[in-house]
Coordinates of C-alpha atoms in Angstrom, one line a residue:
X292 CA 0.0 0.0 0.0
X293 CA 2.8 2.4 0.9
X294 CA 4.5 1.7 -2.5
X295 CA 1.3 2.3 -4.4
X296 CA 0.8 5.6 -2.5
X297 CA 4.4 6.6 -3.2
X298 CA 3.8 5.9 -6.9
X299 CA 0.6 8.0 -6.9
X300 CA 2.5 10.8 -5.2
X301 CA 5.3 10.8 -7.8
X302 CA 2.8 10.8 -10.6
X303 CA 1.0 13.7 -9.1
X304 CA 4.2 15.7 -8.7
X305 CA 5.3 15.0 -12.3
X306 CA 1.9 16.2 -13.5
X307 CA 2.2 19.4 -11.5
X308 CA 5.7 20.1 -12.8
X309 CA 5.2 19.0 -16.4
X310 CA 1.6 18.2 -17.2
X311 CA 0.2 21.6 -16.2
X312 CA 2.7 23.4 -18.4
X313 CA 1.5 21.3 -21.4
X314 CA -2.1 21.8 -20.4
X315 CA -1.7 25.6 -20.2
X316 CA -0.1 25.6 -23.6
X317 CA -2.7 23.5 -25.3
X318 CA -5.9 24.6 -23.6
X319 CA -8.3 26.8 -25.5
X320 CA -7.6 30.5 -25.0
X321 CA -10.5 32.6 -23.6
X322 CA -12.5 34.4 -26.2
X323 CA -15.4 36.8 -26.2
X324 CA -18.7 37.1 -28.1
X325 CA -20.0 40.1 -30.0
X326 CA -22.8 42.4 -29.1
X327 CA -25.5 40.1 -30.3
X328 CA -24.6 36.9 -28.4
X329 CA -23.9 35.7 -24.9
X330 CA -20.7 33.9 -23.7
X331 CA -21.6 30.6 -22.2
X332 CA -19.2 28.0 -20.8
X333 CA -17.7 27.0 -24.1
X334 CA -19.4 28.9 -27.0
X335 CA -21.3 32.0 -28.0
X336 CA -25.1 31.7 -27.8
X337 CA -26.7 34.0 -30.4
X338 CA -29.5 36.3 -29.6
X339 CA -32.9 35.8 -31.2
X340 CA -32.7 36.9 -34.9
X341 CA -29.0 36.2 -35.3
X342 CA -27.2 33.1 -36.6
X343 CA -23.8 31.6 -35.8
X344 CA -21.2 32.6 -38.3
X345 CA -18.6 29.9 -37.5
X346 CA -14.9 30.5 -37.1
X347 CA -14.3 33.1 -39.8
X348 CA -13.9 35.7 -37.1
X349 CA -10.6 34.2 -35.9
X350 CA -8.9 34.0 -39.3
X351 CA -7.5 37.5 -39.4
X352 CA -5.9 37.6 -36.0
X353 CA -5.0 33.9 -36.1
X354 CA -3.1 34.5 -39.4
X355 CA -1.1 37.3 -37.6
X356 CA -0.3 34.7 -34.9
X357 CA 1.0 32.3 -37.7
X358 CA -1.6 29.7 -36.9
X359 CA -1.7 27.1 -39.8
X360 CA -4.6 27.4 -42.1
X361 CA -5.8 23.8 -41.5
X362 CA -5.9 24.5 -37.8
X363 CA -7.7 27.8 -38.3
X364 CA -10.5 26.0 -40.2
X365 CA -11.1 23.5 -37.5
X366 CA -10.5 25.3 -34.2
X367 CA -13.3 26.3 -31.9
X368 CA -14.8 29.8 -32.1
X369 CA -12.3 32.4 -31.1
X370 CA -9.4 29.9 -30.4
X371 CA -6.6 30.6 -30.1
X372 CA -7.0 34.4 -30.4
X373 CA -7.3 36.2 -27.1
X374 CA -8.6 39.5 -28.6
X375 CA -11.1 38.0 -31.0
X376 CA -14.4 39.9 -30.3
X377 CA -15.9 39.7 -33.8
X378 CA -17.1 36.2 -33.9
X379 CA -20.3 34.2 -33.6
X380 CA -23.5 35.9 -34.7
X381 CA -24.7 37.4 -37.9
X382 CA -27.9 39.3 -38.8
X383 CA -30.8 37.2 -40.1
X384 CA -33.3 40.0 -40.2
X385 CA -35.7 40.7 -43.0
X386 CA -33.5 43.7 -43.9
X387 CA -31.2 41.3 -45.6
X388 CA -33.8 40.6 -48.2
X389 CA -34.1 37.1 -49.7
X390 CA -30.6 36.3 -48.5
X391 CA -31.2 36.6 -44.7
X392 CA -29.4 33.9 -42.8
X393 CA -27.4 32.8 -45.9
X394 CA -23.7 33.2 -46.7
X395 CA -23.4 36.5 -48.5
X396 CA -21.1 37.3 -51.3
X397 CA -21.2 41.0 -50.5
X398 CA -23.0 43.3 -48.1
X399 CA -23.9 46.9 -49.1
X400 CA -24.2 49.6 -46.6
X401 CA -26.1 52.5 -48.2
X402 CA -25.5 55.9 -46.8
X403 CA -28.7 57.9 -46.4
X404 CA -30.1 60.9 -44.4
X405 CA -32.9 61.9 -42.1
X406 CA -34.8 64.6 -44.0
X407 CA -38.0 63.8 -45.9
X408 CA -36.2 64.0 -49.2
X409 CA -34.0 61.0 -48.2
X410 CA -37.0 59.0 -47.2
X411 CA -38.4 59.6 -50.7
X412 CA -35.0 58.6 -52.2
X413 CA -34.9 55.4 -50.2
X414 CA -38.4 54.4 -51.5
X415 CA -37.3 55.2 -55.0
X416 CA -34.3 52.9 -54.4
X417 CA -36.5 50.1 -53.3
X418 CA -38.9 50.6 -56.2
X419 CA -36.0 50.7 -58.7
X420 CA -35.5 46.9 -58.6
X421 CA -32.0 47.3 -57.2
X422 CA -32.9 45.3 -54.1
X423 CA -34.0 42.4 -56.3
X424 CA -30.8 42.7 -58.3
X425 CA -28.7 42.5 -55.1
X426 CA -30.7 39.5 -53.8
X427 CA -30.2 37.5 -57.0
X428 CA -26.4 38.2 -56.7
X429 CA -26.3 37.1 -53.0
X430 CA -25.7 40.7 -51.8
X431 CA -27.4 41.9 -48.6
X432 CA -28.0 45.6 -48.0
X433 CA -29.2 48.1 -45.4
X434 CA -29.6 51.9 -45.3
X435 CA -27.5 53.5 -42.6
X436 CA -28.9 56.7 -40.9
X437 CA -28.1 58.7 -37.9
X438 CA -30.3 60.7 -35.5
X439 CA -32.0 63.8 -36.9
X440 CA -30.4 67.2 -36.1
X441 CA -31.7 70.6 -36.9
X442 CA -29.4 73.6 -37.8
X443 CA -28.5 75.4 -34.6
X444 CA -28.9 72.4 -32.3
X445 CA -25.8 72.6 -30.2
X446 CA -24.1 69.4 -29.3
X447 CA -21.6 71.0 -26.9
X448 CA -23.8 72.6 -24.3
X449 CA -24.3 70.9 -20.9
X450 CA -28.0 71.4 -20.7
X451 CA -29.7 68.7 -18.6
X452 CA -33.3 68.1 -19.4
X453 CA -33.0 69.6 -22.9
X454 CA -35.1 67.9 -25.6
X455 CA -35.0 67.5 -29.3
X456 CA -36.8 70.0 -31.4
X457 CA -40.4 69.2 -32.5
X458 CA -39.1 68.8 -36.1
X459 CA -36.4 66.4 -34.9
X460 CA -38.9 64.3 -33.0
X461 CA -41.2 64.2 -36.0
X462 CA -38.4 62.9 -38.2
X463 CA -37.4 60.4 -35.5
X464 CA -41.0 59.0 -35.4
X465 CA -41.0 58.7 -39.2
X466 CA -37.7 56.8 -39.2
X467 CA -38.8 54.5 -36.5
X468 CA -42.0 53.6 -38.4
X469 CA -40.0 53.2 -41.6
X470 CA -37.5 50.8 -39.9
X471 CA -40.4 48.7 -38.6
X472 CA -42.2 48.7 -41.9
X473 CA -39.3 47.8 -44.2
X474 CA -36.7 46.2 -41.9
X475 CA -33.9 47.6 -44.0
X476 CA -32.8 50.6 -41.9
X477 CA -29.8 50.5 -39.5
X478 CA -30.2 53.5 -37.2
X479 CA -26.9 54.7 -35.7
X480 CA -26.5 56.3 -32.3
X481 CA -24.9 59.5 -33.7
X482 CA -26.3 62.7 -35.1
X483 CA -26.7 62.7 -38.8
X484 CA -24.4 65.5 -39.7
X485 CA -21.5 65.9 -42.1
X486 CA -18.9 66.1 -39.2
X487 CA -20.0 62.5 -38.3
X488 CA -19.9 61.1 -41.9
X489 CA -16.8 59.1 -41.2
X490 CA -18.4 57.6 -38.1
X491 CA -21.4 56.6 -40.2
X492 CA -19.1 54.8 -42.6
X493 CA -17.5 53.1 -39.6
X494 CA -21.0 52.0 -38.6
X495 CA -21.3 50.3 -42.0
X496 CA -17.9 48.7 -41.7
X497 CA -18.6 47.4 -38.2
X498 CA -22.0 46.1 -39.2
X499 CA -20.8 44.4 -42.3
X500 CA -17.9 42.8 -40.5
X501 CA -19.5 41.8 -37.2
X502 CA -23.1 41.2 -38.1
X503 CA -22.9 39.7 -41.6
X504 CA -20.8 36.9 -43.1
X505 CA -20.1 38.7 -46.4
X506 CA -16.8 38.3 -48.1
X507 CA -16.7 41.9 -49.2
X508 CA -18.2 45.1 -47.7
X509 CA -19.7 47.8 -50.0
X510 CA -20.5 51.4 -49.2
X511 CA -22.4 53.6 -51.6
X512 CA -24.8 56.6 -51.6
X513 CA -28.5 56.1 -51.7
X514 CA -29.0 57.6 -55.2
X515 CA -27.0 54.8 -56.8
X516 CA -27.3 51.1 -57.5
X517 CA -24.1 49.2 -57.8
X518 CA -23.5 47.4 -61.1
X519 CA -23.3 43.9 -59.8
X520 CA -21.8 42.3 -62.8
X521 CA -18.9 44.8 -62.8
X522 CA -18.2 44.4 -59.1
X523 CA -18.4 40.6 -59.1
X524 CA -16.2 40.5 -62.2
X525 CA -13.5 42.5 -60.3
X526 CA -13.9 40.1 -57.3
X527 CA -13.6 37.0 -59.4
X528 CA -10.6 38.2 -61.3
X529 CA -8.9 39.2 -58.0
X530 CA -9.6 35.8 -56.4
X531 CA -8.3 33.8 -59.3
X532 CA -4.9 35.2 -58.7
X533 CA -4.7 33.6 -55.3
X534 CA -1.7 35.7 -54.4
X535 CA -2.8 36.6 -50.8
X536 CA -3.5 40.2 -51.7
X537 CA -6.6 42.0 -50.3
X538 CA -8.9 44.0 -52.4
X539 CA -10.0 47.7 -52.4
X540 CA -12.2 48.6 -55.3
X541 CA -14.3 51.5 -56.3
X542 CA -16.0 53.7 -58.9
X543 CA -13.4 56.4 -59.2
X544 CA -9.8 56.3 -58.0
X545 CA -8.1 59.3 -56.6
X546 CA -4.3 59.4 -56.0
X547 CA -4.9 61.7 -53.0
X548 CA -2.6 64.4 -54.5
X549 CA -5.1 66.1 -56.8
X550 CA -6.3 68.7 -54.2
X551 CA -4.9 70.0 -51.0
X552 CA -8.2 69.1 -49.2
X553 CA -7.5 65.4 -49.8
X554 CA -4.4 65.5 -47.6
X555 CA -4.6 64.9 -43.9
X556 CA -4.0 67.5 -41.2
X557 CA -0.2 66.7 -41.3
X558 CA -0.1 66.3 -45.1
X559 CA -0.8 62.6 -45.1
X560 CA -1.4 61.4 -48.7
X561 CA -3.2 58.1 -49.4
X562 CA -5.0 56.9 -52.5
X563 CA -8.7 56.2 -52.2
X564 CA -12.0 55.7 -54.1
X565 CA -14.8 58.2 -54.4
X566 CA -17.5 57.8 -51.7
X567 CA -20.1 57.2 -54.5
X568 CA -19.3 53.5 -54.3
X569 CA -16.4 51.4 -53.1
X570 CA -15.8 48.0 -51.5
X571 CA -13.2 46.2 -49.4
X572 CA -12.2 42.7 -48.6
X573 CA -13.6 41.4 -45.4
X574 CA -10.1 40.9 -44.0
X575 CA -9.2 44.5 -44.8
X576 CA -12.2 45.7 -43.0
X577 CA -11.2 43.5 -40.1
X578 CA -8.0 45.6 -39.6
X579 CA -9.9 48.8 -39.7
X580 CA -12.6 47.9 -37.2
X581 CA -10.5 45.4 -35.2
X582 CA -6.8 45.5 -34.3
X583 CA -6.4 49.1 -35.7
X584 CA -9.6 50.4 -34.1
X585 CA -8.0 53.0 -31.8
X586 CA -6.1 54.5 -34.7
X587 CA -9.3 54.4 -36.8
X588 CA -11.5 56.2 -34.4
X589 CA -8.9 58.9 -33.7
X590 CA -8.9 59.9 -37.3
X591 CA -8.9 63.6 -36.5
X592 CA -5.2 63.5 -35.7
X593 CA -4.3 62.6 -39.3
X594 CA -7.4 62.7 -41.5
X595 CA -10.1 65.1 -42.6
X596 CA -13.9 65.3 -42.6
X597 CA -14.1 63.3 -45.8
X598 CA -15.1 59.7 -45.2
X599 CA -13.8 58.4 -48.5
X600 CA -10.4 60.0 -48.1
X601 CA -10.2 58.7 -44.6
X602 CA -10.9 55.2 -45.8
X603 CA -7.8 55.4 -48.0
X604 CA -5.8 56.5 -44.9
X605 CA -7.1 53.6 -42.9
X606 CA -6.1 51.2 -45.7
X607 CA -2.6 52.8 -45.9
X608 CA -2.2 52.4 -42.2
X609 CA -3.0 48.7 -42.4
X610 CA -0.5 48.3 -45.2
X611 CA 2.2 50.2 -43.4
X612 CA 1.6 48.6 -40.0
X613 CA 0.8 45.0 -40.9
X614 CA 2.7 44.6 -44.2
X615 CA -0.4 43.5 -46.1
X616 CA -0.7 43.8 -49.8
X617 CA -3.7 45.5 -51.3
X618 CA -4.9 45.6 -54.9
X619 CA -6.6 48.9 -55.9
X620 CA -9.0 48.3 -58.8
X621 CA -11.0 51.2 -60.3
X622 CA -14.0 50.8 -62.7
X623 CA -17.3 52.6 -63.3
X624 CA -19.8 50.6 -61.3
X625 CA -22.8 52.6 -60.4
X626 CA -26.1 53.4 -62.0
X627 CA -28.3 56.4 -61.0
X628 CA -31.6 55.3 -59.5
X629 CA -33.5 57.9 -61.5
X630 CA -32.1 56.5 -64.8
X631 CA -33.1 53.0 -63.7
X632 CA -36.6 54.3 -63.0
X633 CA -36.8 55.9 -66.5
X634 CA -35.8 52.7 -68.1
X635 CA -38.4 50.8 -66.1
X636 CA -35.9 48.5 -64.5

């Protein structure tokens, strides 16, 4: 009995000295869920109306940790990335059209406004047939809108108990009703003003990356419909190369040197695409809204008020910081909604 006890003791000691080190190295690293899920004992439980995305969330940061591709494709959600907060749940709401709950080829965030003229423009967009074109091409969409603000409404005064103007409240009610009726509005917790246009764009990027499973994230204005055949043609050609480069495409390419207003506050020059319409690889968006988030949000120290020019600066930062390769591809790819309506399409 004493010999058996001694053997057990030695075994336990060896486990404490050696085994725990191996266990610590091989055990799953803690991870977190996104805003639309709850962290349970060993997985993310999606909220109602959302669907599990799988392990795609871990690919970007895992690649930076040099995790083999085969391991990335089979590992549990978030493993082995400590800072992975982008995994688990994607939007399955009706706003995604016929493709809700499906794997999306692209997701389009459409920049719109709060005034009555923008409400009419959104309805014209829906009536144009563009939503059906997107659905057939496996492209989801939503309109992105901030909170109404009237001229003269100060956002700097410390005035407890202040209320929105009657006109702002009227617009807010209209937007709430429209969101319920159509299911294709994403209302952002920021005032809908030009100074916040870059934040609105970041709302699109974050939504596309964290709440959809799309391979590419599009942003475009609400008076346009993206020419799907052109955009997908660019994507197909890019993916056929299989060279590991990421993709940044758009309707019109600027070098960033054409006008002084394109440069950042310290003269930072970066090429970019016109805000009419552009799209980026999912992984490229991941840098902007993920590991580079602090730099992205503090855009005032190097950027301007122009959201499209700032996008170019975010891409340049990702290139310079992480050594990634990005292909810039320019091609006319938008059709005016009014022209579509005249043609009856």
